[in-house]
PDB file of C-alpha atoms in Angstrom:
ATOM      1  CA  UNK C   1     -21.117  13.538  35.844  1.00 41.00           C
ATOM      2  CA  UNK C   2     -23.905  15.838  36.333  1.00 36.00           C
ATOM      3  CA  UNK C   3     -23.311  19.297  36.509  1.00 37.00           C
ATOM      4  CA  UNK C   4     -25.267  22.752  37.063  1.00 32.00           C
ATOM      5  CA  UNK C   5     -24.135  26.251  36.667  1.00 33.00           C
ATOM      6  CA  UNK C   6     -25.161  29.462  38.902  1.00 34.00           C
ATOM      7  CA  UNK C   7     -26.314  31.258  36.424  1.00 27.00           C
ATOM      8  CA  UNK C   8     -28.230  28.961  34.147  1.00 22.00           C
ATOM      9  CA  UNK C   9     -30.480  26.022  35.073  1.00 25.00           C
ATOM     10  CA  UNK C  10     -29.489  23.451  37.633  1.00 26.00           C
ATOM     11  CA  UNK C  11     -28.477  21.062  34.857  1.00 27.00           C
ATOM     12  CA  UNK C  12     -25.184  19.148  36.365  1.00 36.00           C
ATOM     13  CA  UNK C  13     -23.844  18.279  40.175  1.00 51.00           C
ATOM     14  CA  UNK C  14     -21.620  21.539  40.207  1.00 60.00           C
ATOM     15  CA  UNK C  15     -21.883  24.817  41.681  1.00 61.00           C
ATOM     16  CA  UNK C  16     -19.862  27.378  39.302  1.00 56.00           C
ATOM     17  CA  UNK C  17     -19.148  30.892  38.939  1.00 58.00           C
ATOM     18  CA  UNK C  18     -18.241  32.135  35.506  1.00 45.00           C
ATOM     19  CA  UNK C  19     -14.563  32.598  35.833  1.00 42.00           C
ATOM     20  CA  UNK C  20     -12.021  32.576  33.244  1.00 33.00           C
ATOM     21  CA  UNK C  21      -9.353  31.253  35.379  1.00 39.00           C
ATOM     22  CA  UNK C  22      10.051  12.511  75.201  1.00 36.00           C
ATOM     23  CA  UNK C  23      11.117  14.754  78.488  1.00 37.00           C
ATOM     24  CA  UNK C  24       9.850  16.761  80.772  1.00 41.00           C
ATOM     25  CA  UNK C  25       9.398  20.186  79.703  1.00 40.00           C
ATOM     26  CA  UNK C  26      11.449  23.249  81.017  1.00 37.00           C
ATOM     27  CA  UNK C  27       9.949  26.441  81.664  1.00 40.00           C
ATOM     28  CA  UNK C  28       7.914  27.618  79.225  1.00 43.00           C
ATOM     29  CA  UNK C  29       8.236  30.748  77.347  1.00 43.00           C
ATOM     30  CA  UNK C  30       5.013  32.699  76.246  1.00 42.00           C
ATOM     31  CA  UNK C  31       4.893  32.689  72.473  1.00 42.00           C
ATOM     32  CA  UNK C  32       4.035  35.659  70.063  1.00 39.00           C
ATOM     33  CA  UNK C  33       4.085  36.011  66.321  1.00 38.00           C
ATOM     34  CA  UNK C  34       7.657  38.338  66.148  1.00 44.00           C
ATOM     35  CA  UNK C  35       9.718  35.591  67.329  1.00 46.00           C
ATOM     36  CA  UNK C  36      12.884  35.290  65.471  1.00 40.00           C
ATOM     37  CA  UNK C  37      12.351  31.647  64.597  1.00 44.00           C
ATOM     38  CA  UNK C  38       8.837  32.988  62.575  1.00 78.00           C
ATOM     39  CA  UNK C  39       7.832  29.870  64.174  1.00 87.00           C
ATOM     40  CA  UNK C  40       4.348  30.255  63.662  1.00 93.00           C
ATOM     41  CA  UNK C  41       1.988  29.299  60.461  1.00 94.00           C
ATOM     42  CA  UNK C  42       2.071  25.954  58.472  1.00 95.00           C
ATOM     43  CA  UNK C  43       5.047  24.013  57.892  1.00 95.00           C
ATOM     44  CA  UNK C  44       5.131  20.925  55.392  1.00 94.00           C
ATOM     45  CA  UNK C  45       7.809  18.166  56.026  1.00 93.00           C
ATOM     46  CA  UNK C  46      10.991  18.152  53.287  1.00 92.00           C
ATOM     47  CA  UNK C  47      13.361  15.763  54.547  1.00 90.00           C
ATOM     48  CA  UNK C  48      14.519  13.734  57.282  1.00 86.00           C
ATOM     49  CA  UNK C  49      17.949  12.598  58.591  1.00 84.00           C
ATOM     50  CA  UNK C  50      18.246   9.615  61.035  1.00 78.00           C
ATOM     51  CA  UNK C  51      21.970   9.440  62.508  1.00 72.00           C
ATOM     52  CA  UNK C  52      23.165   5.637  62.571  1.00 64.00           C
ATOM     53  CA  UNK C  53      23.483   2.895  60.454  1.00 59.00           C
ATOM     54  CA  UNK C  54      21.797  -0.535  61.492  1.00 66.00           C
ATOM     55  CA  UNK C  55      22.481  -3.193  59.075  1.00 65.00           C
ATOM     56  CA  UNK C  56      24.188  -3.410  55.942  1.00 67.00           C
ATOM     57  CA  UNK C  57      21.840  -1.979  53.405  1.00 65.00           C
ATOM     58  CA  UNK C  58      22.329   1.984  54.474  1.00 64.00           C
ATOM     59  CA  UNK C  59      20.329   2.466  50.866  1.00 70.00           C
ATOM     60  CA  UNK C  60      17.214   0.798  52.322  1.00 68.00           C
ATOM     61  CA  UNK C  61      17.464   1.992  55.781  1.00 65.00           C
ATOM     62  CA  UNK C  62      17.232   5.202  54.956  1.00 68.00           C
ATOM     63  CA  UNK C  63      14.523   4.251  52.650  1.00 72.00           C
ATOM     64  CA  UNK C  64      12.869   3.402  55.672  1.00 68.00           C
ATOM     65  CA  UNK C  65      14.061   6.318  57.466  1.00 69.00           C
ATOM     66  CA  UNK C  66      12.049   8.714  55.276  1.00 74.00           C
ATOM     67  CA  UNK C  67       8.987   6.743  54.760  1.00 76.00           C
ATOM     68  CA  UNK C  68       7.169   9.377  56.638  1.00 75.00           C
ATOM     69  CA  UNK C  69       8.759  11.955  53.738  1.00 80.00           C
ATOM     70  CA  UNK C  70       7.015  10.127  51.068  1.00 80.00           C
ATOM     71  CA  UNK C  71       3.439   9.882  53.248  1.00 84.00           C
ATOM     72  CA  UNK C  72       3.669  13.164  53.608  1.00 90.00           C
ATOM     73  CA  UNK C  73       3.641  15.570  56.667  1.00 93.00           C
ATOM     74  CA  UNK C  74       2.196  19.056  57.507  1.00 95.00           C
ATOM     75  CA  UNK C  75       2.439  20.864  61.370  1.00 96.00           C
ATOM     76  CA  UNK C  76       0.626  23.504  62.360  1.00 97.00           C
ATOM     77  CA  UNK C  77       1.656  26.144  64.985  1.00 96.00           C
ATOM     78  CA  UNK C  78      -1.174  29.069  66.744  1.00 95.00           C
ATOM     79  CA  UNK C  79       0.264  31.878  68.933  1.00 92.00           C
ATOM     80  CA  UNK C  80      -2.768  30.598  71.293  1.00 94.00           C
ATOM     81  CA  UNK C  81       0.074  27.580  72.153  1.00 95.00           C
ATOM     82  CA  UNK C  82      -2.026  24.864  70.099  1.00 97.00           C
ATOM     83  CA  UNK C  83      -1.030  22.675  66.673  1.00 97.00           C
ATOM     84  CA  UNK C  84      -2.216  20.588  64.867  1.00 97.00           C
ATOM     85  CA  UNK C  85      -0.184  17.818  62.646  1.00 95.00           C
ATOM     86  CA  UNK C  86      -1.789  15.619  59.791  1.00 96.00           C
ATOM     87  CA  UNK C  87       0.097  13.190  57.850  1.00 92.00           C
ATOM     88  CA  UNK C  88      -0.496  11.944  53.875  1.00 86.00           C
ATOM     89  CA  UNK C  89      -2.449   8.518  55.562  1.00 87.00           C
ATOM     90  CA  UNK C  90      -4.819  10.958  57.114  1.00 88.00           C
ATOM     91  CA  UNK C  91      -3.630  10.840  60.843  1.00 92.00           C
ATOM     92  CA  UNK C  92      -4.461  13.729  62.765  1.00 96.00           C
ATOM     93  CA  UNK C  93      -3.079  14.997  66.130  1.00 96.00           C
ATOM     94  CA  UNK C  94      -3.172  17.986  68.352  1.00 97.00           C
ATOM     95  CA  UNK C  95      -2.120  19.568  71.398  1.00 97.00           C
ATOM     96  CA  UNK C  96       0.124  22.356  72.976  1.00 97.00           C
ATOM     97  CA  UNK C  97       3.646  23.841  72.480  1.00 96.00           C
ATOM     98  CA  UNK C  98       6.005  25.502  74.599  1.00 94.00           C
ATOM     99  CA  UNK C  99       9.445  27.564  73.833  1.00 92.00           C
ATOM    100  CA  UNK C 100      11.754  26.708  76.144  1.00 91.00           C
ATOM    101  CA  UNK C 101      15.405  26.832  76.968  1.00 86.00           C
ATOM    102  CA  UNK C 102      15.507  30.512  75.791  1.00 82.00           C
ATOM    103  CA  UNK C 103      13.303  29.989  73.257  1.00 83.00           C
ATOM    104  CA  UNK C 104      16.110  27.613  71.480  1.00 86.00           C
ATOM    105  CA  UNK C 105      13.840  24.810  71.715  1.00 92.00           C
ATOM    106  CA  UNK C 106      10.065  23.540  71.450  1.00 93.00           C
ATOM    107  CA  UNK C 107       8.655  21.355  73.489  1.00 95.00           C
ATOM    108  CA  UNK C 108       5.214  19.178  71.798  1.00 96.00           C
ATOM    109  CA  UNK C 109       2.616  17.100  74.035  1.00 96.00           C
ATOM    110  CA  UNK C 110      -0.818  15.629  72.851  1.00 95.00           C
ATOM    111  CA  UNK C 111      -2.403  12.553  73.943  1.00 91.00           C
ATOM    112  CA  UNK C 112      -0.676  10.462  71.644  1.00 90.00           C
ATOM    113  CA  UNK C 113       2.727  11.779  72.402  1.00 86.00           C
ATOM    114  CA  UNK C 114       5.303  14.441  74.023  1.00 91.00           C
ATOM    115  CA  UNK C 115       8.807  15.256  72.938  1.00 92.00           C
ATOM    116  CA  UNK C 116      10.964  18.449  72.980  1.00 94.00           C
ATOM    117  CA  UNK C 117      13.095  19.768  69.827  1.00 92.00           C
ATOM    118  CA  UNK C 118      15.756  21.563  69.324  1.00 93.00           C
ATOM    119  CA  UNK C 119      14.740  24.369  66.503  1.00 90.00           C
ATOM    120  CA  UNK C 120      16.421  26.494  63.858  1.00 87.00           C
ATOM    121  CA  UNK C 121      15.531  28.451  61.416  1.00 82.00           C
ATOM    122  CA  UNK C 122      16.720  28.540  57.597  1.00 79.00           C
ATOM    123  CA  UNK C 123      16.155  31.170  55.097  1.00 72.00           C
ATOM    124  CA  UNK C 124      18.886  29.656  52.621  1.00 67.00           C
ATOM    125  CA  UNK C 125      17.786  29.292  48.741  1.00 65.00           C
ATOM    126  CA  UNK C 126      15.150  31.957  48.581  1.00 67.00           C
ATOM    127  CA  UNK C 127      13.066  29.189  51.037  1.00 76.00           C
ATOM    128  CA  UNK C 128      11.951  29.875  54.418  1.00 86.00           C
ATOM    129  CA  UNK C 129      13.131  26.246  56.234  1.00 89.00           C
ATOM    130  CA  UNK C 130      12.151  25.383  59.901  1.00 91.00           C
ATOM    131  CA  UNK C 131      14.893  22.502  61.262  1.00 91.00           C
ATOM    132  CA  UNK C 132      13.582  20.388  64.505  1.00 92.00           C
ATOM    133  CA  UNK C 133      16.435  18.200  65.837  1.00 91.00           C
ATOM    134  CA  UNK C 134      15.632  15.505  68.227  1.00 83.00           C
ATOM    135  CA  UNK C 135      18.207  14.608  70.460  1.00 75.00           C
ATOM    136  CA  UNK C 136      21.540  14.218  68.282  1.00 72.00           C
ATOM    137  CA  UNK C 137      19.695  11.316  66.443  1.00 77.00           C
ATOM    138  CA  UNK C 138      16.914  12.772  63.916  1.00 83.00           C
ATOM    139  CA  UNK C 139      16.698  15.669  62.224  1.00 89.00           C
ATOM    140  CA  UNK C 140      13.504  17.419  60.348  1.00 90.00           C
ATOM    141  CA  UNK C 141      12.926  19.959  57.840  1.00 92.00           C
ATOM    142  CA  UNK C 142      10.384  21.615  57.227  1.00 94.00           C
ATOM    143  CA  UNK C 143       9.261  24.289  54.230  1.00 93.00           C
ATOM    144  CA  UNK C 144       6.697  26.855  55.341  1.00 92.00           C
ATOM    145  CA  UNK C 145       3.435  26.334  53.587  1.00 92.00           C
ATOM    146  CA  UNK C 146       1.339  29.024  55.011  1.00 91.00           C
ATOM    147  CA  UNK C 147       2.070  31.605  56.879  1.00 92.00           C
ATOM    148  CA  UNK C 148      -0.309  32.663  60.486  1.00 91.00           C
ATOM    149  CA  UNK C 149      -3.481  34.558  59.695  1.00 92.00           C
ATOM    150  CA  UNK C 150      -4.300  37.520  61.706  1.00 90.00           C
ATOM    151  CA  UNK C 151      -7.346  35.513  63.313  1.00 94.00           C
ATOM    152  CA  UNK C 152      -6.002  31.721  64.317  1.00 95.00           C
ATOM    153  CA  UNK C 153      -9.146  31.126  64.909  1.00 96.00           C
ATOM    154  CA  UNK C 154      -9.653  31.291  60.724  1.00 96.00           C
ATOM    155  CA  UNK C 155      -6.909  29.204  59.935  1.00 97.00           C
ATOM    156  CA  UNK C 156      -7.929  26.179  58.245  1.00 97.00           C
ATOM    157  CA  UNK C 157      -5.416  23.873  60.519  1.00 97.00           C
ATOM    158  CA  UNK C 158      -6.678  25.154  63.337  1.00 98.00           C
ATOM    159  CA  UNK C 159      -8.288  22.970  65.330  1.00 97.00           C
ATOM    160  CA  UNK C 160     -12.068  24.017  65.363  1.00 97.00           C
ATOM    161  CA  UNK C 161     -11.654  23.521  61.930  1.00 98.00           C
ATOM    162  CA  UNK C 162     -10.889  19.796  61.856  1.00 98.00           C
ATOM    163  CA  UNK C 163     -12.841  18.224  64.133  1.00 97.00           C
ATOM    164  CA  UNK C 164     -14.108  16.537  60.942  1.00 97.00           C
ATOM    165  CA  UNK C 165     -11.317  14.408  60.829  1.00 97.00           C
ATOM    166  CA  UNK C 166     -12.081  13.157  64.252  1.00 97.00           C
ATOM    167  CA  UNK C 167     -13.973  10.003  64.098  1.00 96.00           C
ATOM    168  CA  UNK C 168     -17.019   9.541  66.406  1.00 97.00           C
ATOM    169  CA  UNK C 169     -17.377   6.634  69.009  1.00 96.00           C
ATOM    170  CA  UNK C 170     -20.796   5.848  68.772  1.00 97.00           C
ATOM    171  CA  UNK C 171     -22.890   6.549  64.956  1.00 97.00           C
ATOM    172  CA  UNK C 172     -24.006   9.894  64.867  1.00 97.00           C
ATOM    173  CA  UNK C 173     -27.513  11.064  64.330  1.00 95.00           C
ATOM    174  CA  UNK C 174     -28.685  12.562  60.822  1.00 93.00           C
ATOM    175  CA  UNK C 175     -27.693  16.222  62.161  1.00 93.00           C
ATOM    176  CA  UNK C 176     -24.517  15.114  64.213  1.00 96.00           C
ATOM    177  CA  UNK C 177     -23.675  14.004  60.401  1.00 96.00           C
ATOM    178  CA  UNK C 178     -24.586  17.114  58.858  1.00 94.00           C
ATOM    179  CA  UNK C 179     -22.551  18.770  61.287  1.00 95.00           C
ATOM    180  CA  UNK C 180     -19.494  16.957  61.006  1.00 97.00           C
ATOM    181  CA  UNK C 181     -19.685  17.553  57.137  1.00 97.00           C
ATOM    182  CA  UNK C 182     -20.312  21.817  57.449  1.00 96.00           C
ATOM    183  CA  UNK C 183     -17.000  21.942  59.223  1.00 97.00           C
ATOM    184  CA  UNK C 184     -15.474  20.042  56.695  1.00 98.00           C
ATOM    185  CA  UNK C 185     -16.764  22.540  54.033  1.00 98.00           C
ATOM    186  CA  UNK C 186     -15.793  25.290  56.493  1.00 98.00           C
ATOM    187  CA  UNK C 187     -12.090  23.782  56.525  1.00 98.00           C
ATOM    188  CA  UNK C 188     -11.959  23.736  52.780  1.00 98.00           C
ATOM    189  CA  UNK C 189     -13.094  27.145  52.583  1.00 98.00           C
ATOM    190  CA  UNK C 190     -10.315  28.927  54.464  1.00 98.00           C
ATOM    191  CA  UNK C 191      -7.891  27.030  53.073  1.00 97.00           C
ATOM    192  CA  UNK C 192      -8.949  29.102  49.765  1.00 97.00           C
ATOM    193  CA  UNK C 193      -9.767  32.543  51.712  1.00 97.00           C
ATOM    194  CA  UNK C 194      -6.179  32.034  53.462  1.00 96.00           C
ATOM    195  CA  UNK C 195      -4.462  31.551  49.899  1.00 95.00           C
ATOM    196  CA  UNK C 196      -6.260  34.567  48.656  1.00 95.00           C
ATOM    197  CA  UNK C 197      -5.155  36.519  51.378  1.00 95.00           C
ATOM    198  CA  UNK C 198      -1.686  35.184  51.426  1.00 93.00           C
ATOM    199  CA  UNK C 199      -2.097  35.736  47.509  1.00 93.00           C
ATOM    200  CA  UNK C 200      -0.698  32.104  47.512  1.00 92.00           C
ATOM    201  CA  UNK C 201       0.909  31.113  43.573  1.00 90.00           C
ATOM    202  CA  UNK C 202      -1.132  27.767  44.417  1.00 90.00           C
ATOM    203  CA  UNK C 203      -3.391  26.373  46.635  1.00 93.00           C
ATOM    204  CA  UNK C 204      -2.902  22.378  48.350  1.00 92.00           C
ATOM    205  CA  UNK C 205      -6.039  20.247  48.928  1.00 94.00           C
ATOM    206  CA  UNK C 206      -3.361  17.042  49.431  1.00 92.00           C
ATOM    207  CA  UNK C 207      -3.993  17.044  53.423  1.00 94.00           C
ATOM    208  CA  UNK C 208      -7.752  17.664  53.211  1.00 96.00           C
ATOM    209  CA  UNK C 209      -9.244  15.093  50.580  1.00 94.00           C
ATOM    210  CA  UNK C 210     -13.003  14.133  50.640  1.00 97.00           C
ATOM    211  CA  UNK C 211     -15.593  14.150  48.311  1.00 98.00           C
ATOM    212  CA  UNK C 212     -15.885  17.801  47.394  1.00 97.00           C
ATOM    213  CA  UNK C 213     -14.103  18.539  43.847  1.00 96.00           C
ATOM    214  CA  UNK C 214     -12.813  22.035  43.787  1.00 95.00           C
ATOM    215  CA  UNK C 215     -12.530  23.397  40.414  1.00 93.00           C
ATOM    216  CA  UNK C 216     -11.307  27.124  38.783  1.00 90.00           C
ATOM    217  CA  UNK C 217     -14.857  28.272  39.681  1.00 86.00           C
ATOM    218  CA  UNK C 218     -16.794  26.101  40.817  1.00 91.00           C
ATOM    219  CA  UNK C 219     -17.926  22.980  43.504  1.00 94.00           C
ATOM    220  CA  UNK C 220     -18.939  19.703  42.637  1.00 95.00           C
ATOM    221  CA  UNK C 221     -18.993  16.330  44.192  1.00 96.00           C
ATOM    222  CA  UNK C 222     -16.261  13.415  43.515  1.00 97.00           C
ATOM    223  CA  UNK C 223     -17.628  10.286  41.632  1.00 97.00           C
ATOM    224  CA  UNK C 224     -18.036   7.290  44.552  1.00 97.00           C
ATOM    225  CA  UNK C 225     -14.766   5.336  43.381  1.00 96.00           C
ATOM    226  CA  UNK C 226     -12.574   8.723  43.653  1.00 97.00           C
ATOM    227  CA  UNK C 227     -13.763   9.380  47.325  1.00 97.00           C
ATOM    228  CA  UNK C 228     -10.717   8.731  49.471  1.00 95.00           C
ATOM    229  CA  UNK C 229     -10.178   6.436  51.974  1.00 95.00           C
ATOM    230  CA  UNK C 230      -9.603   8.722  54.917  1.00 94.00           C
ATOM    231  CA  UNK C 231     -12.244  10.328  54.256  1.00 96.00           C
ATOM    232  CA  UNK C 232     -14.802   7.620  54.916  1.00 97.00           C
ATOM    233  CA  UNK C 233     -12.392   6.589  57.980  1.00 95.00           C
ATOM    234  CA  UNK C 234     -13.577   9.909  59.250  1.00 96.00           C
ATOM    235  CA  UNK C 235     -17.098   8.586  59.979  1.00 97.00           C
ATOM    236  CA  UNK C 236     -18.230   6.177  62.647  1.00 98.00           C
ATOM    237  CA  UNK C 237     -18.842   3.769  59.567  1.00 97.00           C
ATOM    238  CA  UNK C 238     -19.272   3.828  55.583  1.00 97.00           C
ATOM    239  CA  UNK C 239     -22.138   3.135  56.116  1.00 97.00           C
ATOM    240  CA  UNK C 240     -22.711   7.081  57.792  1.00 97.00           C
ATOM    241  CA  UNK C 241     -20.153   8.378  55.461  1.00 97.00           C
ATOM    242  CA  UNK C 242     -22.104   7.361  52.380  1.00 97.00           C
ATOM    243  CA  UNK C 243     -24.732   8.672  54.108  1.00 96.00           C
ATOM    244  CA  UNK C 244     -23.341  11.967  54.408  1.00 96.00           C
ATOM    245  CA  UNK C 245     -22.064  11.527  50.726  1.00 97.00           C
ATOM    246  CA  UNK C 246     -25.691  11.432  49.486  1.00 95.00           C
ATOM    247  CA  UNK C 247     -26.867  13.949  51.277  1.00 94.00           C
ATOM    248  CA  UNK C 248     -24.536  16.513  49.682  1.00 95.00           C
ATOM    249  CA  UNK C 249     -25.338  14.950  45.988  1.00 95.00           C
ATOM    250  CA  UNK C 250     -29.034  15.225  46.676  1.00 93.00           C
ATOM    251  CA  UNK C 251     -28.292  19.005  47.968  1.00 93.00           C
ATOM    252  CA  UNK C 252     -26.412  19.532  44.236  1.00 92.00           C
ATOM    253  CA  UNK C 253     -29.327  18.320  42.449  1.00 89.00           C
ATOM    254  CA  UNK C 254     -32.170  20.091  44.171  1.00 87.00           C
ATOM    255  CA  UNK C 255     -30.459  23.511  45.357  1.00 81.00           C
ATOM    256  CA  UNK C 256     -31.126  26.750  43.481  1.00 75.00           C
ATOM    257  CA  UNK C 257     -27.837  27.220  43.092  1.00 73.00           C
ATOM    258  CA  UNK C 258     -25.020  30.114  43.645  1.00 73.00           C
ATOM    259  CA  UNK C 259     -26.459  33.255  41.867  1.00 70.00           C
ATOM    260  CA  UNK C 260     -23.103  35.901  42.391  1.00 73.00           C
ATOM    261  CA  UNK C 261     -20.839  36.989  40.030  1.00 71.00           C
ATOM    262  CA  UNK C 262     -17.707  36.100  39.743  1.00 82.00           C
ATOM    263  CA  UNK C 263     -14.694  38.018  41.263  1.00 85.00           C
ATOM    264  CA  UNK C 264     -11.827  37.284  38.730  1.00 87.00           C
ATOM    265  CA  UNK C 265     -10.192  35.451  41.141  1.00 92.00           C
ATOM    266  CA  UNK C 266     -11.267  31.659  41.210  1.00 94.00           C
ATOM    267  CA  UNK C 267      -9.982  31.265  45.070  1.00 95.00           C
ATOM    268  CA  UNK C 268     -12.859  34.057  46.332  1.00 96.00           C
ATOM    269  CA  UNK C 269     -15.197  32.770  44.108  1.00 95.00           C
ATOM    270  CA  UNK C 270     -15.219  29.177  45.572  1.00 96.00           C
ATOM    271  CA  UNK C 271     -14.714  30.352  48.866  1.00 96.00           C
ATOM    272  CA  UNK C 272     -18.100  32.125  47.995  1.00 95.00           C
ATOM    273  CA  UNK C 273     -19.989  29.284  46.834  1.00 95.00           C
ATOM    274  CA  UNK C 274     -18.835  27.544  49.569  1.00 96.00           C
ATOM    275  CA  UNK C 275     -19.703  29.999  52.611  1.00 96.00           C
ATOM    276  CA  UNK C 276     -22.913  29.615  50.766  1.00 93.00           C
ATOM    277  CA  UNK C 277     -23.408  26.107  51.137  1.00 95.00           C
ATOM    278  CA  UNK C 278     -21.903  26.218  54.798  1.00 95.00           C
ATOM    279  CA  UNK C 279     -24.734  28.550  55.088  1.00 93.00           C
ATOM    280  CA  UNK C 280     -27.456  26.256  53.685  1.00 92.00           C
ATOM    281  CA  UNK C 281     -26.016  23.828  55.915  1.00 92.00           C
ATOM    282  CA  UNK C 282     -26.431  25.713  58.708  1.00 90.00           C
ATOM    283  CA  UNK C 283     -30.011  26.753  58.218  1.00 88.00           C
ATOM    284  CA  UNK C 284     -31.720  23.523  57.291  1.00 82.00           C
ATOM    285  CA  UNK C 285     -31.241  23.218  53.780  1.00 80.00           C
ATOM    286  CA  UNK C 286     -29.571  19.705  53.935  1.00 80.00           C
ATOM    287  CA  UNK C 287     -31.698  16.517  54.578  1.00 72.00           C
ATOM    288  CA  UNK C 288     -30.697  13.145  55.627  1.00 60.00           C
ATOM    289  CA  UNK C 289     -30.764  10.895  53.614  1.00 54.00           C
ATOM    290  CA  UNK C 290     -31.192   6.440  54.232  1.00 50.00           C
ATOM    291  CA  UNK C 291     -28.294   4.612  52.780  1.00 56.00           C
ATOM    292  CA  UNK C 292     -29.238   1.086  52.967  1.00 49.00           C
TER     293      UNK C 292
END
């Protein structure tokens, strides 16, 4: 793969910094962040319990029971009364939240769904846990990924920050493109600035894959058979996604590069390079490009 370094000659298809390392819902109660439940922040699903046994395989059902545990599952709560939810297939969702019933239980709605939870939290084994229990039937738990910013609004599972993952009705013109891939980069690049801030141990791209690598230092582009799958499900067609794709690869070879020194800390330093290409973005330095 080709590669090129800020400091040196654009030589390779990388941007671098020299760095060594369902029911109707009661009334509501106004959230805030010093709620005893700590409700607010990220919260990444670790297990699920489904009361009931169906046939006579109780192995398998439960198998099937926690198939959502192995996709993977990550919600999202603002003090604003929005959040977010993306699964490991990609599937994203949003909408409002309530506390109700004395604040002992949530209730969710978005267009795909409503339901109200009973909710609990857990701070047993050094892990902060958050338990939803639906009726007396399932019950989910969930380990706290992230906790809330001080500005929502820079959270990278907020939802101005994902309307990349929204895909488009009608194609999109060469800018509505360009567009949709900037807040993509902008999503990628909280998710580092909020790790640095919350001087995370390690930082998760699992729930935002596309074709950006991120590397100890430095941004480059994923070869064409690593790009994911949701990722291209993102656009209107592949046809506009590989569009988009080429675009940023003809950016890599043709931009000046990233000319700051590095930090020490490999989370600000991409978060650099990558405000700087949001930038670039922003002001024109992107051009469409045909994909026949």
């Amino acid at each position: 793969m080709k590669i090129f370094y800020i400091s040196l000659a654009i030589t390779f298809n990388v941007i671098s910094c020299n760095n060594t390392e369902k029911k109707d819902p009661l009334p509501a109660t106004k959230a805030t962040p010093s709620l005893k439940t700590s409700f607010l922040g990220s919260w990444r699903l670790a297990d699920i319990e489904v009361a009931g046994t169906k046939n006579n395989d109780p192995l398998l059902e439960t198998a099937d029971d926690k198939r959502v545990l192995q996709q993977g599952l990550i919600f999202s709560f603002f003090e604003n009364g929005i959040f977010t939810n993306i699964n490991g297939l990609g599937n994203y969702d949003f909408g409002e939240w309530n506390f109700v019933n004395g604040k002992k239980m949530v209730f969710l709605q978005s267009k795909k769904y409503k339901d109200t939870f009973k909710i609990k939290a857990d701070f047993s084994n050094s892990k902060e846990l958050l338990i939803l229990k639906q009726g007396n039937n399932q019950k989910m738990t969930f380990s706290r990924t992230g906790n809330a910013v001080e500005k929502f609004e820079l959270d990278a599972f907020y939802t101005n920050n994902n309307t990349w993952r929204i895909k488009p009705l009608k194609p999109e013109t060469d800018k509505q493109i360009m567009e949709r891939f900037a807040n993509y980069v902008s999503h990628l690049a909280f998710i580092l600035k909020n790790a640095s801030d919350q001087k995370q141990a390690a930082v998760s791209f699992e729930f935002s894959q596309g074709i950006i690598q991120i590397y100890s230092g430095g941004i480059g582009i994923k070869s064409k058979e690593d790009v994911p799958e949701t990722w291209i499900n993102s656009y209107y067609s592949p046809k506009q996604a590989w569009q988009a794709y080429a675009m940023f690869e003809s950016y890599l070879k043709t931009s000046k590069g990233y000319k700051g020194a590095s930090t020490g800390e490999w989370y600000i330093d991409d978060y650099n390079i990558l405000t700087s290409i949001y930038g670039d973005l922003k002001n024109g330095e992107f051009q469409g490009t045909a994909v026949n």
